[in-house]
Amino acid sequence: MNENPTVFKSTNSETTSKTRRKIPQLLGVFMFLLVGLFSLSFVEAKDFESTLKDLGNKSRSKIKKAIKDLGDQGNSAALPALEALKDNRLRVSKDNGALIILNESGDEGREALSDKQVDLKSLNLRKPRINNSVRRVLSSTIGKLQLQSSDPSIRLAAAEQLLKKFSSGLVELVQKALDKETNDEIREVFFLVLAKAELNSVDKKKRLQSLKIIKEFGSNDFKSDLERLLIKNEKGEFLEGDPEIRDSAKKALSSIETRQFFINQIANLFYGMSLGSILLLAALGLAITFGLMGVINMAHGEMLMIGAYSTF
C-alpha cells in the first residue's frame, strides 16, 4: 500500500499549528491561577493580621471573637500571641495598636507580627483586659492550634495536656487530629484521650472499645477511672450494672497494675545496681587506702572487698 508523503506533511503541519495556538491560552490560564493564588494568600495574610490585632481591642467581646476566629483560621503563627495573652505577657501600644509580647521576666519585648525586638522604655503600653469567659475560649483555641502545629513536640505536649484536663467539646477536634497524625507516639496519646472521653458513653460498644485501648496503652492515670466502674453500694451491689463492662474494667486494671509492677521492678534493679556500684567503689578505695596506711592487712582488705561485691 502506497502512502502519500504530502498528506502526512500536511497533517503534521496542522497539528503543530494548533499546538502553537494553544500555548498562549495555556500560559494565560496558568498566569490567571498563579495571580489568584497570590491574591488569596495576600487576603488571608491581611485577614490574619487584622484578626490578631484585635487581641488588643478594648472590648472583651471583640477579643473573644478574635480568639475564636484565629482558632478557625488554623494558623499556628497566632500561638505566641495567644499564649502571651493567657500568661499576662501581651501588651498593646497606645500609639499604633501594635501587639508586643513580653519575655518571662518582662524586661524585653518583641512585636507579635514581625517578631522584631522593641525598646519597651520608648513605648506607651497597656494590658488587654480579659475575664474568665475569654480565658476559657483562649485555652480551647490554644489547644486547638497546638494540635494542628507542624512541630511534633508541640502536638505531643498538647495531647498529653488534653489527657490530664479533657473537655468533651474537643472530641471531634481530637478525632480529626488523629486521622491526620502520622507519629505513633502522638497517635497513642490521642487514642487514650478519646478512650477517656468515651469511657462513660451511653454506647456500650464505645465503652468496651475504650476499655480495650486503656488495657493496651493505659497508665496509672486511668486507675481511678477504672476503679469507679467497680465500686459497690452499701448493699454490696455494683454501681455499674453491665457485667461485661465490669469484666473489661477488671482486665484493664489488672493489665495496668502488671505493667506498673514490671516497670517498678526494672527501676528498682537499676537503682540497686547504681547504689551497689557506689558501695563497691567505696570499699575498693577504703581497702587500698587503709592497706597502704597499714591499718588493715591483705586478709582484711579481701574480706572488705568480698562483702562489698556480695552487696553489689
PDB file of C-alpha atoms in Angstrom:
ATOM      1  CA  MET A   1       0.000   0.000   0.000  1.00  0.00           C
ATOM      2  CA  ASN A   2       1.461   3.326  -1.089  1.00  0.00           C
ATOM      3  CA  GLU A   3       1.162   6.319   1.221  1.00  0.00           C
ATOM      4  CA  ASN A   4       1.375   9.898   0.067  1.00  0.00           C
ATOM      5  CA  PRO A   5       4.128  11.816   1.979  1.00  0.00           C
ATOM      6  CA  THR A   6       2.409  15.072   1.131  1.00  0.00           C
ATOM      7  CA  VAL A   7      -0.651  14.071   3.175  1.00  0.00           C
ATOM      8  CA  PHE A   8       1.481  13.289   6.276  1.00  0.00           C
ATOM      9  CA  LYS A   9       3.355  16.564   5.912  1.00  0.00           C
ATOM     10  CA  SER A  10       0.106  18.499   5.744  1.00  0.00           C
ATOM     11  CA  THR A  11      -1.306  16.713   8.823  1.00  0.00           C
ATOM     12  CA  ASN A  12       1.837  17.346  10.903  1.00  0.00           C
ATOM     13  CA  SER A  13       1.817  20.991   9.920  1.00  0.00           C
ATOM     14  CA  GLU A  14      -1.809  21.412  11.028  1.00  0.00           C
ATOM     15  CA  THR A  15      -1.101  19.687  14.398  1.00  0.00           C
ATOM     16  CA  THR A  16       1.919  21.922  15.053  1.00  0.00           C
ATOM     17  CA  SER A  17      -0.113  24.998  14.176  1.00  0.00           C
ATOM     18  CA  LYS A  18      -2.917  24.026  16.606  1.00  0.00           C
ATOM     19  CA  THR A  19      -0.403  23.328  19.381  1.00  0.00           C
ATOM     20  CA  ARG A  20       1.205  26.748  18.873  1.00  0.00           C
ATOM     21  CA  ARG A  21      -2.210  28.422  19.080  1.00  0.00           C
ATOM     22  CA  LYS A  22      -2.956  26.617  22.398  1.00  0.00           C
ATOM     23  CA  ILE A  23       0.312  27.621  24.114  1.00  0.00           C
ATOM     24  CA  PRO A  24      -0.723  31.268  24.739  1.00  0.00           C
ATOM     25  CA  GLN A  25      -4.087  30.052  26.062  1.00  0.00           C
ATOM     26  CA  LEU A  26      -2.421  27.626  28.481  1.00  0.00           C
ATOM     27  CA  LEU A  27       0.017  30.317  29.609  1.00  0.00           C
ATOM     28  CA  GLY A  28      -2.907  32.647  30.194  1.00  0.00           C
ATOM     29  CA  VAL A  29      -4.722  30.071  32.340  1.00  0.00           C
ATOM     30  CA  PHE A  30      -1.521  29.377  34.301  1.00  0.00           C
ATOM     31  CA  MET A  31      -0.911  33.095  34.949  1.00  0.00           C
ATOM     32  CA  PHE A  32      -4.546  33.554  35.999  1.00  0.00           C
ATOM     33  CA  LEU A  33      -4.292  30.703  38.526  1.00  0.00           C
ATOM     34  CA  LEU A  34      -0.941  31.994  39.784  1.00  0.00           C
ATOM     35  CA  VAL A  35      -2.277  35.522  40.310  1.00  0.00           C
ATOM     36  CA  GLY A  36      -5.375  34.107  42.000  1.00  0.00           C
ATOM     37  CA  LEU A  37      -3.235  32.039  44.342  1.00  0.00           C
ATOM     38  CA  PHE A  38      -1.074  35.004  45.331  1.00  0.00           C
ATOM     39  CA  SER A  39      -4.159  37.191  45.769  1.00  0.00           C
ATOM     40  CA  LEU A  40      -5.766  34.587  48.026  1.00  0.00           C
ATOM     41  CA  SER A  41      -2.592  34.293  50.111  1.00  0.00           C
ATOM     42  CA  PHE A  42      -2.391  38.079  50.401  1.00  0.00           C
ATOM     43  CA  VAL A  43      -6.026  38.327  51.537  1.00  0.00           C
ATOM     44  CA  GLU A  44      -5.527  35.533  54.081  1.00  0.00           C
ATOM     45  CA  ALA A  45      -2.397  37.238  55.448  1.00  0.00           C
ATOM     46  CA  LYS A  46      -4.213  40.565  55.801  1.00  0.00           C
ATOM     47  CA  ASP A  47      -7.173  38.853  57.447  1.00  0.00           C
ATOM     48  CA  PHE A  48      -4.829  37.106  59.890  1.00  0.00           C
ATOM     49  CA  GLU A  49      -3.047  40.361  60.777  1.00  0.00           C
ATOM     50  CA  SER A  50      -6.337  42.181  61.311  1.00  0.00           C
ATOM     51  CA  THR A  51      -7.727  39.394  63.496  1.00  0.00           C
ATOM     52  CA  LEU A  52      -4.521  39.120  65.526  1.00  0.00           C
ATOM     53  CA  LYS A  53      -4.515  42.868  66.147  1.00  0.00           C
ATOM     54  CA  ASP A  54      -7.999  42.568  67.680  1.00  0.00           C
ATOM     55  CA  LEU A  55      -6.453  40.670  70.600  1.00  0.00           C
ATOM     56  CA  GLY A  56      -5.547  44.116  71.882  1.00  0.00           C
ATOM     57  CA  ASN A  57      -9.058  45.522  71.454  1.00  0.00           C
ATOM     58  CA  LYS A  58     -10.592  47.347  74.423  1.00  0.00           C
ATOM     59  CA  SER A  59     -13.797  45.335  74.007  1.00  0.00           C
ATOM     60  CA  ARG A  60     -13.755  41.885  75.632  1.00  0.00           C
ATOM     61  CA  SER A  61     -16.372  40.598  73.201  1.00  0.00           C
ATOM     62  CA  LYS A  62     -14.164  41.555  70.241  1.00  0.00           C
ATOM     63  CA  ILE A  63     -11.142  39.920  71.887  1.00  0.00           C
ATOM     64  CA  LYS A  64     -13.211  36.771  72.375  1.00  0.00           C
ATOM     65  CA  LYS A  65     -14.335  36.833  68.722  1.00  0.00           C
ATOM     66  CA  ALA A  66     -10.749  37.370  67.554  1.00  0.00           C
ATOM     67  CA  ILE A  67      -9.593  34.347  69.553  1.00  0.00           C
ATOM     68  CA  LYS A  68     -12.316  32.160  68.017  1.00  0.00           C
ATOM     69  CA  ASP A  69     -11.521  33.426  64.505  1.00  0.00           C
ATOM     70  CA  LEU A  70      -7.816  32.679  64.961  1.00  0.00           C
ATOM     71  CA  GLY A  71      -8.730  29.152  66.001  1.00  0.00           C
ATOM     72  CA  ASP A  72     -10.924  28.733  62.917  1.00  0.00           C
ATOM     73  CA  GLN A  73      -8.168  30.061  60.634  1.00  0.00           C
ATOM     74  CA  GLY A  74      -5.850  27.357  61.976  1.00  0.00           C
ATOM     75  CA  ASN A  75      -2.690  29.451  61.664  1.00  0.00           C
ATOM     76  CA  SER A  76      -0.246  28.315  64.351  1.00  0.00           C
ATOM     77  CA  ALA A  77       1.619  31.630  63.968  1.00  0.00           C
ATOM     78  CA  ALA A  78      -1.001  33.041  66.358  1.00  0.00           C
ATOM     79  CA  LEU A  79       0.170  30.790  69.206  1.00  0.00           C
ATOM     80  CA  PRO A  80       2.879  33.097  70.671  1.00  0.00           C
ATOM     81  CA  ALA A  81       0.416  35.998  70.975  1.00  0.00           C
ATOM     82  CA  LEU A  82      -2.367  33.802  72.374  1.00  0.00           C
ATOM     83  CA  GLU A  83      -0.053  32.192  74.917  1.00  0.00           C
ATOM     84  CA  ALA A  84       1.256  35.630  75.907  1.00  0.00           C
ATOM     85  CA  LEU A  85      -2.326  36.827  76.412  1.00  0.00           C
ATOM     86  CA  LYS A  86      -3.043  33.810  78.594  1.00  0.00           C
ATOM     87  CA  ASP A  87       0.137  34.356  80.652  1.00  0.00           C
ATOM     88  CA  ASN A  88      -0.483  38.106  81.028  1.00  0.00           C
ATOM     89  CA  ARG A  89       2.557  38.915  78.862  1.00  0.00           C
ATOM     90  CA  LEU A  90       0.743  40.633  75.983  1.00  0.00           C
ATOM     91  CA  ARG A  91       0.790  44.424  75.731  1.00  0.00           C
ATOM     92  CA  VAL A  92      -0.744  46.892  73.284  1.00  0.00           C
ATOM     93  CA  SER A  93       0.909  50.064  72.054  1.00  0.00           C
ATOM     94  CA  LYS A  94      -1.320  53.066  72.752  1.00  0.00           C
ATOM     95  CA  ASP A  95       0.234  54.859  69.776  1.00  0.00           C
ATOM     96  CA  ASN A  96      -0.360  52.434  66.882  1.00  0.00           C
ATOM     97  CA  GLY A  97      -2.131  49.432  68.438  1.00  0.00           C
ATOM     98  CA  ALA A  98       0.792  47.076  67.778  1.00  0.00           C
ATOM     99  CA  LEU A  99       0.899  43.922  69.881  1.00  0.00           C
ATOM    100  CA  ILE A 100       4.015  43.445  71.997  1.00  0.00           C
ATOM    101  CA  ILE A 101       4.956  40.087  73.543  1.00  0.00           C
ATOM    102  CA  LEU A 102       6.994  40.347  76.741  1.00  0.00           C
ATOM    103  CA  ASN A 103       9.504  37.727  77.817  1.00  0.00           C
ATOM    104  CA  GLU A 104       9.124  35.772  81.070  1.00  0.00           C
ATOM    105  CA  SER A 105      10.901  38.414  83.158  1.00  0.00           C
ATOM    106  CA  GLY A 106       9.030  41.259  81.466  1.00  0.00           C
ATOM    107  CA  ASP A 107      12.134  43.333  80.684  1.00  0.00           C
ATOM    108  CA  GLU A 108      12.223  42.655  76.929  1.00  0.00           C
ATOM    109  CA  GLY A 109       9.583  42.655  74.225  1.00  0.00           C
ATOM    110  CA  ARG A 110       9.020  41.716  70.593  1.00  0.00           C
ATOM    111  CA  GLU A 111       6.356  42.677  68.062  1.00  0.00           C
ATOM    112  CA  ALA A 112       3.816  39.887  67.639  1.00  0.00           C
ATOM    113  CA  LEU A 113       3.619  40.195  63.848  1.00  0.00           C
ATOM    114  CA  SER A 114       7.205  40.973  62.823  1.00  0.00           C
ATOM    115  CA  ASP A 115       8.989  39.328  65.787  1.00  0.00           C
ATOM    116  CA  LYS A 116      11.285  42.385  65.935  1.00  0.00           C
ATOM    117  CA  GLN A 117      12.709  43.329  69.308  1.00  0.00           C
ATOM    118  CA  VAL A 118      11.463  46.672  70.630  1.00  0.00           C
ATOM    119  CA  ASP A 119      12.614  49.164  73.230  1.00  0.00           C
ATOM    120  CA  LEU A 120       9.985  48.948  75.969  1.00  0.00           C
ATOM    121  CA  LYS A 121      11.052  52.231  77.590  1.00  0.00           C
ATOM    122  CA  SER A 122      10.156  54.194  74.460  1.00  0.00           C
ATOM    123  CA  LEU A 123       6.650  52.699  74.207  1.00  0.00           C
ATOM    124  CA  ASN A 124       3.398  53.637  75.900  1.00  0.00           C
ATOM    125  CA  LEU A 125       1.777  50.269  76.611  1.00  0.00           C
ATOM    126  CA  ARG A 126      -1.447  48.940  78.110  1.00  0.00           C
ATOM    127  CA  LYS A 127      -2.745  45.498  79.095  1.00  0.00           C
ATOM    128  CA  PRO A 128      -5.648  43.841  77.246  1.00  0.00           C
ATOM    129  CA  ARG A 129      -8.478  43.235  79.718  1.00  0.00           C
ATOM    130  CA  ILE A 130      -9.874  39.701  79.775  1.00  0.00           C
ATOM    131  CA  ASN A 131     -12.190  37.748  82.084  1.00  0.00           C
ATOM    132  CA  ASN A 132     -12.867  34.059  82.809  1.00  0.00           C
ATOM    133  CA  SER A 133     -15.151  33.715  79.795  1.00  0.00           C
ATOM    134  CA  VAL A 134     -12.359  34.911  77.499  1.00  0.00           C
ATOM    135  CA  ARG A 135      -9.821  32.678  79.261  1.00  0.00           C
ATOM    136  CA  ARG A 136     -11.944  29.576  78.627  1.00  0.00           C
ATOM    137  CA  VAL A 137     -12.124  30.321  74.897  1.00  0.00           C
ATOM    138  CA  LEU A 138      -8.429  31.183  74.937  1.00  0.00           C
ATOM    139  CA  SER A 139      -7.401  27.843  76.470  1.00  0.00           C
ATOM    140  CA  SER A 140      -9.567  25.924  74.000  1.00  0.00           C
ATOM    141  CA  THR A 141      -8.155  27.799  70.991  1.00  0.00           C
ATOM    142  CA  ILE A 142      -4.552  27.367  72.123  1.00  0.00           C
ATOM    143  CA  GLY A 143      -5.129  23.626  72.474  1.00  0.00           C
ATOM    144  CA  LYS A 144      -6.741  23.516  69.039  1.00  0.00           C
ATOM    145  CA  LEU A 145      -3.838  25.304  67.331  1.00  0.00           C
ATOM    146  CA  GLN A 146      -1.249  23.241  69.190  1.00  0.00           C
ATOM    147  CA  LEU A 147      -2.883  20.053  67.901  1.00  0.00           C
ATOM    148  CA  GLN A 148      -2.537  21.427  64.357  1.00  0.00           C
ATOM    149  CA  SER A 149       1.086  22.530  64.807  1.00  0.00           C
ATOM    150  CA  SER A 150       3.767  21.238  62.420  1.00  0.00           C
ATOM    151  CA  ASP A 151       6.074  20.617  65.405  1.00  0.00           C
ATOM    152  CA  PRO A 152       5.571  17.047  66.769  1.00  0.00           C
ATOM    153  CA  SER A 153       6.776  18.050  70.243  1.00  0.00           C
ATOM    154  CA  ILE A 154       4.079  20.752  70.464  1.00  0.00           C
ATOM    155  CA  ARG A 155       1.392  18.311  69.282  1.00  0.00           C
ATOM    156  CA  LEU A 156       2.550  15.712  71.814  1.00  0.00           C
ATOM    157  CA  ALA A 157       2.538  18.233  74.673  1.00  0.00           C
ATOM    158  CA  ALA A 158      -0.964  19.387  73.673  1.00  0.00           C
ATOM    159  CA  ALA A 159      -2.240  15.797  73.515  1.00  0.00           C
ATOM    160  CA  GLU A 160      -0.774  14.985  76.943  1.00  0.00           C
ATOM    161  CA  GLN A 161      -2.331  18.138  78.377  1.00  0.00           C
ATOM    162  CA  LEU A 162      -5.713  17.071  76.998  1.00  0.00           C
ATOM    163  CA  LEU A 163      -5.268  13.695  78.658  1.00  0.00           C
ATOM    164  CA  LYS A 164      -4.893  15.446  82.026  1.00  0.00           C
ATOM    165  CA  LYS A 165      -7.622  18.058  81.521  1.00  0.00           C
ATOM    166  CA  PHE A 166     -10.052  16.843  78.899  1.00  0.00           C
ATOM    167  CA  SER A 167     -13.050  18.782  77.607  1.00  0.00           C
ATOM    168  CA  SER A 168     -15.907  16.892  75.959  1.00  0.00           C
ATOM    169  CA  GLY A 169     -16.226  19.690  73.404  1.00  0.00           C
ATOM    170  CA  LEU A 170     -12.857  18.734  71.903  1.00  0.00           C
ATOM    171  CA  VAL A 171     -13.741  15.132  70.943  1.00  0.00           C
ATOM    172  CA  GLU A 172     -14.394  15.985  67.296  1.00  0.00           C
ATOM    173  CA  LEU A 173     -11.205  18.061  67.119  1.00  0.00           C
ATOM    174  CA  VAL A 174      -9.101  15.236  68.596  1.00  0.00           C
ATOM    175  CA  GLN A 175     -10.654  12.736  66.168  1.00  0.00           C
ATOM    176  CA  LYS A 176      -9.727  14.959  63.202  1.00  0.00           C
ATOM    177  CA  ALA A 177      -6.207  15.389  64.572  1.00  0.00           C
ATOM    178  CA  LEU A 178      -5.920  11.607  64.991  1.00  0.00           C
ATOM    179  CA  ASP A 179      -6.972  10.997  61.377  1.00  0.00           C
ATOM    180  CA  LYS A 180      -4.146  13.266  60.141  1.00  0.00           C
ATOM    181  CA  GLU A 181      -1.490  12.217  62.659  1.00  0.00           C
ATOM    182  CA  THR A 182       1.394  10.023  61.472  1.00  0.00           C
ATOM    183  CA  ASN A 183       3.537   9.989  64.629  1.00  0.00           C
ATOM    184  CA  ASP A 184       2.871   6.717  66.522  1.00  0.00           C
ATOM    185  CA  GLU A 185       3.605   8.188  69.957  1.00  0.00           C
ATOM    186  CA  ILE A 186       1.165  11.055  69.441  1.00  0.00           C
ATOM    187  CA  ARG A 187      -1.471   8.732  67.963  1.00  0.00           C
ATOM    188  CA  GLU A 188      -1.257   6.565  71.090  1.00  0.00           C
ATOM    189  CA  VAL A 189      -1.987   9.581  73.309  1.00  0.00           C
ATOM    190  CA  PHE A 190      -4.881  10.605  71.037  1.00  0.00           C
ATOM    191  CA  PHE A 191      -6.338   7.101  71.366  1.00  0.00           C
ATOM    192  CA  LEU A 192      -6.147   7.400  75.154  1.00  0.00           C
ATOM    193  CA  VAL A 193      -7.779  10.849  75.101  1.00  0.00           C
ATOM    194  CA  LEU A 194     -10.716   9.517  73.079  1.00  0.00           C
ATOM    195  CA  ALA A 195     -10.891   6.399  75.268  1.00  0.00           C
ATOM    196  CA  LYS A 196     -11.156   8.562  78.375  1.00  0.00           C
ATOM    197  CA  ALA A 197     -13.910  10.611  76.752  1.00  0.00           C
ATOM    198  CA  GLU A 198     -15.930   7.549  75.707  1.00  0.00           C
ATOM    199  CA  LEU A 199     -15.486   5.631  78.959  1.00  0.00           C
ATOM    200  CA  ASN A 200     -18.824   6.978  80.209  1.00  0.00           C
ATOM    201  CA  SER A 201     -20.576   6.924  76.837  1.00  0.00           C
ATOM    202  CA  VAL A 202     -24.141   5.627  76.528  1.00  0.00           C
ATOM    203  CA  ASP A 203     -22.932   3.434  73.650  1.00  0.00           C
ATOM    204  CA  LYS A 204     -21.769   0.102  75.083  1.00  0.00           C
ATOM    205  CA  LYS A 205     -19.571  -0.681  72.065  1.00  0.00           C
ATOM    206  CA  LYS A 206     -17.683   2.589  72.506  1.00  0.00           C
ATOM    207  CA  ARG A 207     -17.186   1.886  76.211  1.00  0.00           C
ATOM    208  CA  LEU A 208     -15.823  -1.596  75.530  1.00  0.00           C
ATOM    209  CA  GLN A 209     -13.527  -0.225  72.821  1.00  0.00           C
ATOM    210  CA  SER A 210     -12.232   2.482  75.172  1.00  0.00           C
ATOM    211  CA  LEU A 211     -11.535  -0.133  77.873  1.00  0.00           C
ATOM    212  CA  LYS A 212      -9.650  -2.217  75.306  1.00  0.00           C
ATOM    213  CA  ILE A 213      -7.460   0.784  74.417  1.00  0.00           C
ATOM    214  CA  ILE A 214      -6.860   1.599  78.092  1.00  0.00           C
ATOM    215  CA  LYS A 215      -5.878  -2.014  78.720  1.00  0.00           C
ATOM    216  CA  GLU A 216      -3.311  -1.841  75.918  1.00  0.00           C
ATOM    217  CA  PHE A 217      -1.848   1.643  76.419  1.00  0.00           C
ATOM    218  CA  GLY A 218      -3.154   2.926  79.759  1.00  0.00           C
ATOM    219  CA  SER A 219      -1.067   4.065  82.732  1.00  0.00           C
ATOM    220  CA  ASN A 220      -1.701   4.653  86.433  1.00  0.00           C
ATOM    221  CA  ASP A 221      -3.595   7.827  85.481  1.00  0.00           C
ATOM    222  CA  PHE A 222      -6.552   5.621  84.493  1.00  0.00           C
ATOM    223  CA  LYS A 223      -6.706   3.592  87.708  1.00  0.00           C
ATOM    224  CA  SER A 224      -9.231   5.882  89.410  1.00  0.00           C
ATOM    225  CA  ASP A 225     -11.479   5.852  86.308  1.00  0.00           C
ATOM    226  CA  LEU A 226     -11.429   2.054  86.203  1.00  0.00           C
ATOM    227  CA  GLU A 227     -11.914   1.636  89.952  1.00  0.00           C
ATOM    228  CA  ARG A 228     -15.069   3.779  89.731  1.00  0.00           C
ATOM    229  CA  LEU A 229     -16.588   1.128  87.485  1.00  0.00           C
ATOM    230  CA  LEU A 230     -16.003  -1.485  90.191  1.00  0.00           C
ATOM    231  CA  ILE A 231     -17.455   0.423  93.154  1.00  0.00           C
ATOM    232  CA  LYS A 232     -20.210  -1.247  95.204  1.00  0.00           C
ATOM    233  CA  ASN A 233     -23.002   0.424  97.166  1.00  0.00           C
ATOM    234  CA  GLU A 234     -23.892  -0.201 100.819  1.00  0.00           C
ATOM    235  CA  LYS A 235     -25.802  -3.356  99.856  1.00  0.00           C
ATOM    236  CA  GLY A 236     -22.748  -4.810  98.127  1.00  0.00           C
ATOM    237  CA  GLU A 237     -24.196  -4.263  94.649  1.00  0.00           C
ATOM    238  CA  PHE A 238     -22.093  -2.907  91.805  1.00  0.00           C
ATOM    239  CA  LEU A 239     -22.981   0.631  90.734  1.00  0.00           C
ATOM    240  CA  GLU A 240     -22.035  -0.369  87.184  1.00  0.00           C
ATOM    241  CA  GLY A 241     -24.862  -2.640  86.107  1.00  0.00           C
ATOM    242  CA  ASP A 242     -23.277  -4.156  82.998  1.00  0.00           C
ATOM    243  CA  PRO A 243     -21.188  -7.250  83.898  1.00  0.00           C
ATOM    244  CA  GLU A 244     -19.320  -7.133  80.573  1.00  0.00           C
ATOM    245  CA  ILE A 245     -18.180  -3.571  81.270  1.00  0.00           C
ATOM    246  CA  ARG A 246     -17.075  -4.564  84.780  1.00  0.00           C
ATOM    247  CA  ASP A 247     -15.157  -7.549  83.461  1.00  0.00           C
ATOM    248  CA  SER A 248     -13.362  -5.395  80.866  1.00  0.00           C
ATOM    249  CA  ALA A 249     -12.577  -2.812  83.551  1.00  0.00           C
ATOM    250  CA  LYS A 250     -11.069  -5.530  85.791  1.00  0.00           C
ATOM    251  CA  LYS A 251      -8.896  -6.801  82.943  1.00  0.00           C
ATOM    252  CA  ALA A 252      -7.739  -3.281  82.071  1.00  0.00           C
ATOM    253  CA  LEU A 253      -6.956  -2.527  85.721  1.00  0.00           C
ATOM    254  CA  SER A 254      -5.052  -5.798  86.082  1.00  0.00           C
ATOM    255  CA  SER A 255      -3.079  -5.071  82.905  1.00  0.00           C
ATOM    256  CA  ILE A 256      -2.093  -1.601  84.151  1.00  0.00           C
ATOM    257  CA  GLU A 257      -1.042  -2.944  87.571  1.00  0.00           C
ATOM    258  CA  THR A 258       1.014  -5.746  85.985  1.00  0.00           C
ATOM    259  CA  ARG A 259       2.724  -3.315  83.619  1.00  0.00           C
ATOM    260  CA  GLN A 260       3.435  -0.937  86.501  1.00  0.00           C
ATOM    261  CA  PHE A 261       4.834  -3.808  88.601  1.00  0.00           C
ATOM    262  CA  PHE A 262       7.413  -4.701  85.938  1.00  0.00           C
ATOM    263  CA  ILE A 263       8.313  -1.034  85.457  1.00  0.00           C
ATOM    264  CA  ASN A 264       8.898  -0.701  89.205  1.00  0.00           C
ATOM    265  CA  GLN A 265      11.000  -3.875  89.278  1.00  0.00           C
ATOM    266  CA  ILE A 266      13.216  -2.632  86.457  1.00  0.00           C
ATOM    267  CA  ALA A 267      13.557   0.742  88.205  1.00  0.00           C
ATOM    268  CA  ASN A 268      14.487  -0.988  91.477  1.00  0.00           C
ATOM    269  CA  LEU A 269      17.045  -3.133  89.649  1.00  0.00           C
ATOM    270  CA  PHE A 270      18.800  -0.114  88.163  1.00  0.00           C
ATOM    271  CA  TYR A 271      18.580   1.750  91.461  1.00  0.00           C
ATOM    272  CA  GLY A 272      20.086  -1.214  93.331  1.00  0.00           C
ATOM    273  CA  MET A 273      22.880  -1.674  90.790  1.00  0.00           C
ATOM    274  CA  SER A 274      23.682   2.025  90.938  1.00  0.00           C
ATOM    275  CA  LEU A 275      23.800   2.076  94.732  1.00  0.00           C
ATOM    276  CA  GLY A 276      25.731  -1.219  94.851  1.00  0.00           C
ATOM    277  CA  SER A 277      28.351   0.081  92.419  1.00  0.00           C
ATOM    278  CA  ILE A 278      28.916   3.105  94.653  1.00  0.00           C
ATOM    279  CA  LEU A 279      29.407   0.826  97.672  1.00  0.00           C
ATOM    280  CA  LEU A 280      31.786  -1.353  95.650  1.00  0.00           C
ATOM    281  CA  LEU A 281      33.920   1.609  94.607  1.00  0.00           C
ATOM    282  CA  ALA A 282      33.889   2.976  98.158  1.00  0.00           C
ATOM    283  CA  ALA A 283      35.012  -0.400  99.556  1.00  0.00           C
ATOM    284  CA  LEU A 284      37.749  -0.672  96.933  1.00  0.00           C
ATOM    285  CA  GLY A 285      39.013   2.778  97.804  1.00  0.00           C
ATOM    286  CA  LEU A 286      38.946   2.113 101.544  1.00  0.00           C
ATOM    287  CA  ALA A 287      40.680  -1.271 101.183  1.00  0.00           C
ATOM    288  CA  ILE A 288      43.525   0.243  99.151  1.00  0.00           C
ATOM    289  CA  THR A 289      43.832   3.335 101.346  1.00  0.00           C
ATOM    290  CA  PHE A 290      43.779   1.505 104.677  1.00  0.00           C
ATOM    291  CA  GLY A 291      46.073  -1.188 103.276  1.00  0.00           C
ATOM    292  CA  LEU A 292      48.679   1.370 102.267  1.00  0.00           C
ATOM    293  CA  MET A 293      48.325   3.092 105.634  1.00  0.00           C
ATOM    294  CA  GLY A 294      48.882  -0.217 107.419  1.00  0.00           C
ATOM    295  CA  VAL A 295      45.583  -0.018 109.272  1.00  0.00           C
ATOM    296  CA  ILE A 296      44.470  -3.362 107.798  1.00  0.00           C
ATOM    297  CA  ASN A 297      46.337  -6.252 106.228  1.00  0.00           C
ATOM    298  CA  MET A 298      45.646  -8.034 102.940  1.00  0.00           C
ATOM    299  CA  ALA A 299      43.196 -10.513 104.506  1.00  0.00           C
ATOM    300  CA  HIS A 300      41.112  -7.700 105.943  1.00  0.00           C
ATOM    301  CA  GLY A 301      41.083  -5.950 102.581  1.00  0.00           C
ATOM    302  CA  GLU A 302      39.982  -9.125 100.832  1.00  0.00           C
ATOM    303  CA  MET A 303      37.122  -9.619 103.284  1.00  0.00           C
ATOM    304  CA  LEU A 304      36.081  -5.992 102.821  1.00  0.00           C
ATOM    305  CA  MET A 305      36.003  -6.438  99.043  1.00  0.00           C
ATOM    306  CA  ILE A 306      34.107  -9.749  99.273  1.00  0.00           C
ATOM    307  CA  GLY A 307      31.440  -8.074 101.416  1.00  0.00           C
ATOM    308  CA  ALA A 308      31.156  -5.114  99.037  1.00  0.00           C
ATOM    309  CA  TYR A 309      30.966  -7.375  95.978  1.00  0.00           C
ATOM    310  CA  SER A 310      28.287  -9.520  97.655  1.00  0.00           C
ATOM    311  CA  THR A 311      26.288  -6.361  98.374  1.00  0.00           C
ATOM    312  CA  PHE A 312      26.663  -5.314  94.734  1.00  0.00           C
TER     313      PHE A 312
END
